[in-house]
Tab-separated table of C-alpha atoms and ligand atoms in Angstrom:
chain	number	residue	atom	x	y	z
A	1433	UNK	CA	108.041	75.079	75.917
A	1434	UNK	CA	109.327	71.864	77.277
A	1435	UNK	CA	111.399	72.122	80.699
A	1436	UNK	CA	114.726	70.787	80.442
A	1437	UNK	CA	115.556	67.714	82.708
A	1438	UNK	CA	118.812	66.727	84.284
A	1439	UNK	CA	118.467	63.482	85.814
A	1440	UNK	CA	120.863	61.154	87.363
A	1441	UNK	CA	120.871	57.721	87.522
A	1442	UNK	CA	123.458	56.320	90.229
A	1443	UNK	CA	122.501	52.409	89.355
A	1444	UNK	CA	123.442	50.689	92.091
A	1445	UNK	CA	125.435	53.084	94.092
A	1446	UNK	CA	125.515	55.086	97.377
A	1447	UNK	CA	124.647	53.880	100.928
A	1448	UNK	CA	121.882	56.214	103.355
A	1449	UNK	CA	125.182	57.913	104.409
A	1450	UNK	CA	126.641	58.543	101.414
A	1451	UNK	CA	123.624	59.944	100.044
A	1452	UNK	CA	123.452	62.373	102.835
A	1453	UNK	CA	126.031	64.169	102.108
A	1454	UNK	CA	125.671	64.141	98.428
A	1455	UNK	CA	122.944	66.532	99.480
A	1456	UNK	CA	124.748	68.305	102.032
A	1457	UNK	CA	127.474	69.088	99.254
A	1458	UNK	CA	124.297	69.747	96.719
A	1459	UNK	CA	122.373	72.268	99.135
A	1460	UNK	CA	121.566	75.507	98.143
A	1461	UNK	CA	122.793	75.421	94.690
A	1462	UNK	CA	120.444	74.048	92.378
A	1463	UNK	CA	118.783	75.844	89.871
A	1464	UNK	CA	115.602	77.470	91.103
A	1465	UNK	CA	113.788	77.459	87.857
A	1466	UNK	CA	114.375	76.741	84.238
A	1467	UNK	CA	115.671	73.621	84.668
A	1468	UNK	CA	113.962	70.020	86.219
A	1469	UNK	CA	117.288	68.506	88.562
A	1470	UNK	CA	116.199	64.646	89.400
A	1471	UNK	CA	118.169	62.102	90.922
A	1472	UNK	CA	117.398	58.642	90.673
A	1473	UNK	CA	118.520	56.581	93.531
A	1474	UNK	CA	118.302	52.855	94.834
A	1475	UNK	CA	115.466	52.095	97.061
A	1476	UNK	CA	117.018	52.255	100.412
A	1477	UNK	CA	118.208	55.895	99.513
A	1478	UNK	CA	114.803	57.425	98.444
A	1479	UNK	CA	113.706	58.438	101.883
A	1480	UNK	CA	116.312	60.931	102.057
A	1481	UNK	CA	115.773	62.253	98.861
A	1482	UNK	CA	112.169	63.030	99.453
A	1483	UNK	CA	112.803	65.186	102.782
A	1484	UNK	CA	115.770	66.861	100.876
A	1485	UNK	CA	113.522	67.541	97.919
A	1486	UNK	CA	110.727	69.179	100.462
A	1487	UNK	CA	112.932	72.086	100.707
A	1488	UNK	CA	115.219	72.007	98.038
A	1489	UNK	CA	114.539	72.524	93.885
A	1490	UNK	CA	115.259	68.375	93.044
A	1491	UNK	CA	112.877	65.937	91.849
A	1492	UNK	CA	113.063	62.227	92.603
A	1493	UNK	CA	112.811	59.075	90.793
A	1494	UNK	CA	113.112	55.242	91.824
A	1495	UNK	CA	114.808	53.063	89.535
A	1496	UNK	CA	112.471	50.429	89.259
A	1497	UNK	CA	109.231	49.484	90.963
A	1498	UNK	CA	106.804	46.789	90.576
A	1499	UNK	CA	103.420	46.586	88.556
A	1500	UNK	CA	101.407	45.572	91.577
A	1501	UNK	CA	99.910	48.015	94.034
A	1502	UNK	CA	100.910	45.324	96.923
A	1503	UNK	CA	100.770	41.498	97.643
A	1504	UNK	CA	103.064	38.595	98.335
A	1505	UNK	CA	105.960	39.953	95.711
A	1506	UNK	CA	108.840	39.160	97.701
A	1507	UNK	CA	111.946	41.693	97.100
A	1508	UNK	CA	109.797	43.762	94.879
A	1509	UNK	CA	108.867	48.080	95.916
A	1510	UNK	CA	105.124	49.073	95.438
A	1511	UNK	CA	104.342	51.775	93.340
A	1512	UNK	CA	102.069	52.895	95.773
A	1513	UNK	CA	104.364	52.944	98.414
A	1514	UNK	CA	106.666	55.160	96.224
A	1515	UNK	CA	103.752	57.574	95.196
A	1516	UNK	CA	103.111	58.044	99.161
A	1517	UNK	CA	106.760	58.320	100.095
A	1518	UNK	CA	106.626	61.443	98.030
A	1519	UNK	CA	108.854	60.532	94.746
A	1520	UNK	CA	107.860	62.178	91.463
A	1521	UNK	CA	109.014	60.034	89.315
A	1522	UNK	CA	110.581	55.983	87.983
A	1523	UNK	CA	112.913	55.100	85.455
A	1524	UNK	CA	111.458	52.268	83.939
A	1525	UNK	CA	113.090	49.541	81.334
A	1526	UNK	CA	116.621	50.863	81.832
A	1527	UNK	CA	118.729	48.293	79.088
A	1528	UNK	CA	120.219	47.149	82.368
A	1529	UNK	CA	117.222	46.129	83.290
A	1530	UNK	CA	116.494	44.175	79.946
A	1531	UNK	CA	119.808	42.704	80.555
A	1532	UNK	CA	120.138	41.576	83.024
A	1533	UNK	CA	117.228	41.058	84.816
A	1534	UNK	CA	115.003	40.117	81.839
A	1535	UNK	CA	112.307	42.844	81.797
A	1536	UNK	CA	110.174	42.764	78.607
A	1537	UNK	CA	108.285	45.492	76.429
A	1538	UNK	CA	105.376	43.876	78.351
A	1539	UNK	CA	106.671	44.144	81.913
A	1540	UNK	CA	107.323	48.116	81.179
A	1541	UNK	CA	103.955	48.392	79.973
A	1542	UNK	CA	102.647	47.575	83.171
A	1543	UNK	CA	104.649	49.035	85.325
A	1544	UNK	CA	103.777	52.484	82.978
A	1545	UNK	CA	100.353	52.242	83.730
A	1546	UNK	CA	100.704	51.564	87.842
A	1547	UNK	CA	103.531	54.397	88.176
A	1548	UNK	CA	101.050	56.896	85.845
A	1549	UNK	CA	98.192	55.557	88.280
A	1550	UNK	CA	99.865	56.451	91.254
A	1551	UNK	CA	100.023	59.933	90.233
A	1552	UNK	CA	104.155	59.603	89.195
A	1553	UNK	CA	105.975	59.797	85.680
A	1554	UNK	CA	107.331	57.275	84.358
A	1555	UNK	CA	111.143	57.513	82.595
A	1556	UNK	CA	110.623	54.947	79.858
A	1557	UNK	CA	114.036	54.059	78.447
A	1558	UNK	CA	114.521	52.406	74.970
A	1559	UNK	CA	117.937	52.311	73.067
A	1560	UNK	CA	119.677	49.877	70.454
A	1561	UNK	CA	123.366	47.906	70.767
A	1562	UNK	CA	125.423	48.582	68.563
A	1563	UNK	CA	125.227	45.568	66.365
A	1564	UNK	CA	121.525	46.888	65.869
A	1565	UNK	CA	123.309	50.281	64.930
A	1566	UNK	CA	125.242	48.250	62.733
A	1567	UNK	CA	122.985	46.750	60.606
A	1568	UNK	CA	120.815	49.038	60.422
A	1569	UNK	CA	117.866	48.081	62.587
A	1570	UNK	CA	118.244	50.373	65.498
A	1571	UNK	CA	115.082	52.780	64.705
A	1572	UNK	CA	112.839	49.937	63.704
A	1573	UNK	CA	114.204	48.734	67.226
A	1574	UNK	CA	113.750	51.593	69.570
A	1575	UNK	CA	110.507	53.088	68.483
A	1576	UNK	CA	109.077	49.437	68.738
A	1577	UNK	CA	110.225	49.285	72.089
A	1578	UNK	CA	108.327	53.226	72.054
A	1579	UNK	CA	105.454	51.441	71.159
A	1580	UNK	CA	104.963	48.373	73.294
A	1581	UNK	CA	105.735	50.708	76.248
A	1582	UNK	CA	103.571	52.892	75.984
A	1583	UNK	CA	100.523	51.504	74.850
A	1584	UNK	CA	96.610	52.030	76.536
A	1585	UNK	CA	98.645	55.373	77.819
A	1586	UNK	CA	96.282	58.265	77.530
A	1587	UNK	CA	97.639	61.315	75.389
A	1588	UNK	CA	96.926	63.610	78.857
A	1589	UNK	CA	99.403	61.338	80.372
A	1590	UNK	CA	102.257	60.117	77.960
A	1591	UNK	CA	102.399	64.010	76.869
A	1592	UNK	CA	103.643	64.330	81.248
A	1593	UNK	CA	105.631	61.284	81.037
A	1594	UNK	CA	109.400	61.709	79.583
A	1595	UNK	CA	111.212	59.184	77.805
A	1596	UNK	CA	115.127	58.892	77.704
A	1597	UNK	CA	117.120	57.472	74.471
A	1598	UNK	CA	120.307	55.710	75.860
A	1599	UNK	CA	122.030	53.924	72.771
A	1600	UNK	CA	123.369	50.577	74.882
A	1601	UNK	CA	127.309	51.195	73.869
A	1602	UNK	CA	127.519	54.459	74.872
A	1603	UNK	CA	126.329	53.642	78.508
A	1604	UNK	CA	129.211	53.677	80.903
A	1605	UNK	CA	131.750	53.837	77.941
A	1606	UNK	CA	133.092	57.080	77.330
A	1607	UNK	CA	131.705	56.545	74.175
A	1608	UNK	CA	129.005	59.350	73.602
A	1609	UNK	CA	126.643	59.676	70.746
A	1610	UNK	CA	127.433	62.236	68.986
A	1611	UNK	CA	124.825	65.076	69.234
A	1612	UNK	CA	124.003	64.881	65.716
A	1613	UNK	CA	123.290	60.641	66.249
A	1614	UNK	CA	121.597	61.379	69.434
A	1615	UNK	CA	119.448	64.405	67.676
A	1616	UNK	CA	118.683	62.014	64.617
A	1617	UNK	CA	117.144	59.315	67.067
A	1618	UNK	CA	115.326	61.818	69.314
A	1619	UNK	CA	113.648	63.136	66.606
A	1620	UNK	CA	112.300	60.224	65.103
A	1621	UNK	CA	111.076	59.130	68.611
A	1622	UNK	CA	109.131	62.251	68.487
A	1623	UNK	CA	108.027	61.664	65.006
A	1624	UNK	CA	106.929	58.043	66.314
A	1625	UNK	CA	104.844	59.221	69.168
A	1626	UNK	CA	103.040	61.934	66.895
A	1627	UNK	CA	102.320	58.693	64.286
A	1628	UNK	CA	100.666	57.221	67.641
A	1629	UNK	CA	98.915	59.910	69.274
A	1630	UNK	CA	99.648	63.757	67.726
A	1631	UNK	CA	101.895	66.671	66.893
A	1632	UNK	CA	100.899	67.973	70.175
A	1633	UNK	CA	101.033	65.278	72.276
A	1634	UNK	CA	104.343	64.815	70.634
A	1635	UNK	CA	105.636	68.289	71.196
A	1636	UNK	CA	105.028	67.895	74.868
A	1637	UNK	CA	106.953	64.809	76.014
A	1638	UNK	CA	110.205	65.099	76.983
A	1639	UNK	CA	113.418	62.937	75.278
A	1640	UNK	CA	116.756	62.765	76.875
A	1641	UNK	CA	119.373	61.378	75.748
A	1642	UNK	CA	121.590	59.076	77.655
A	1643	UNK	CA	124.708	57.330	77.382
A	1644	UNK	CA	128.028	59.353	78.877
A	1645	UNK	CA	126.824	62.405	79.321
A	1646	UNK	CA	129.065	65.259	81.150
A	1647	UNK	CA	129.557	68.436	81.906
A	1648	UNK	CA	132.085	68.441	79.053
A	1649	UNK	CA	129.258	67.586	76.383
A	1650	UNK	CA	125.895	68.835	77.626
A	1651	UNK	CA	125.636	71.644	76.682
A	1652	UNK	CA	126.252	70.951	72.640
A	1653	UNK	CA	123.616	68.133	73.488
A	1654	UNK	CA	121.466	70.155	74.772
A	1655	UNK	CA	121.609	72.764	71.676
A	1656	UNK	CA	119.765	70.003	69.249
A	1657	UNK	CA	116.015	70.896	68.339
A	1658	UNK	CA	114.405	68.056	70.073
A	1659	UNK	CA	117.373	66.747	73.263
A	1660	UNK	CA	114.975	67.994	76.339
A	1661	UNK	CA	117.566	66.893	78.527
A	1662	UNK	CA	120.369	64.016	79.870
A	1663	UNK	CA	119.386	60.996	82.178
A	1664	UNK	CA	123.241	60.606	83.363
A	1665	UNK	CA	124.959	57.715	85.060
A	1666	UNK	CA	128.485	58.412	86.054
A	1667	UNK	CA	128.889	61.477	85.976
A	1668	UNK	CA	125.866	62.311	88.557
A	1669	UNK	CA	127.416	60.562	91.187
A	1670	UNK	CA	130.326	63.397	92.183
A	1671	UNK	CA	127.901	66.288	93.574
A	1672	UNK	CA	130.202	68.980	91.601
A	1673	UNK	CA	129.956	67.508	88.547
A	1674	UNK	CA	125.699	66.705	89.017
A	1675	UNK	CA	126.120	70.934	89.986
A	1676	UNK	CA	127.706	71.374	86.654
A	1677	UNK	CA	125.023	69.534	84.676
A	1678	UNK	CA	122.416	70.837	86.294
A	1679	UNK	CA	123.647	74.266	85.456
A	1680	UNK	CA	124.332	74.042	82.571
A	1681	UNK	CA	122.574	77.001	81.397
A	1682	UNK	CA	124.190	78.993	83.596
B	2072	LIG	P1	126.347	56.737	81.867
B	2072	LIG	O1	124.965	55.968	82.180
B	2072	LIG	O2	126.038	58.218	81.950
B	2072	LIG	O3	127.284	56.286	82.961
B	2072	LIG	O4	126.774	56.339	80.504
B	2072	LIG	C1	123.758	56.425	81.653
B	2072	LIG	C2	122.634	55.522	82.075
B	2072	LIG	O5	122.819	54.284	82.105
B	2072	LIG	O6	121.520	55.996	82.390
């Protein structure tokens, strides 16, 4: 049985204060069990998460680190110094990333390996545009990026790690997948990663989808075979509406 996730992603949002009382207004009303709530946060906002999350049923994920334990990498956070402030988790290869800040196949590799070292999870994100869609290349596309990201990974550890399918136009658009696209493209992730490695390995990793995800359409999302869960932008930002996904079961 795979645990679902609900993760957000606020990008680059939220001061120290602001965070704050996002958790304030969160407190007390996560789900204890049955589902895995993570927020991903910027940097400067992490420390708070991890002394909320001592206490409190929420997991915690950087949005980006570096490959390197430490050294002279001005600007860039240490893996290391992420594993020992406590966080469980880093999205990795976000297409905002790609974007605009150039980060290859290559570049996620690494930085799988040194978050999986450091006794974290990595969130590897993959996803096509929609000219891709278009033409027909997007599942050549995303389970090549599958590939290149995850390879040297050990089956022990990709089957912990989770990976998140966020189609680039329906980020921040409105425009979701439908849960029959997002379904289709899950599955043949999974049907990538047992090619790779095995059926079980493959039946243990995790898939989200991501790409406009709400409280409006999680739960039909959720309903498809092999969606484990959401990594969600916008709407985790308002603490009722991260509430809302989180409980969705409920
Ligand atoms: P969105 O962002 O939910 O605002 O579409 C998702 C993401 O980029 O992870």
């Amino acid at each position: 049985m795979r645990t679902p996730i609900i993760a957000g992603n606020w990008k680059m949002n939220k001061n120290p204060q602001e965070t704050q009382e996002f958790l304030e207004a969160i407190k007390g009303k996560l789900p204890e069990s049955g589902v895995e709530a993570i927020i991903g946060a910027p940097a400067i906002d992490l420390n708070a998460l991890t002394w909320f999350s001592k206490d409190e049923p929420l997991k915690t994920a950087a949005e980006n680190c570096y490959f390197e334990d430490a050294g002279a990498f001005t600007g860039e956070t240490s893996p290391k110094a992420l594993s020992d402030m406590g966080l469980d988790y880093v999205i990795i290869g976000h297409s905002e990333r790609r974007q605009y800040f150039a980060e290859t196949d290559e570049d996620i590799n690494k930085k799988a390996h040194a978050i999986l070292k450091n006794n974290m999870l990595p969130i590897i994100c993959c996803g096509e545009t929609l000219e891709q869609r278009e033409s027909g290349k997007a599942e050549e596309w995303v389970t090549g990026q599958i590939e290149n990201a995850v390879k040297g990974i050990s089956d022990d550890d990709l089957a912990k790690s989770v990976v998140a399918y966020e189609p680039i136009w329906a980020i921040g658009t409105g425009k979701t997948a439908t849960a029959d696209q997002a379904q289709e493209m899950v599955h043949v992730i999974r049907e990538k990663i047992a090619s790779l490695y095995d059926a079980d390995t493959a039946d243990k990793v995790r898939i989200l989808y991501g790409g406009s995800v709400k409280p409006a359409n999680v739960k039909e999302l959720m309903s498809k075979e092999d969606i484990d869960g959401g990594l969600v932008g916008g709407a985790s930002m308002d603490p009722e509406s991260f509430l809302a996904l989180a409980n969705f079961q409920k």
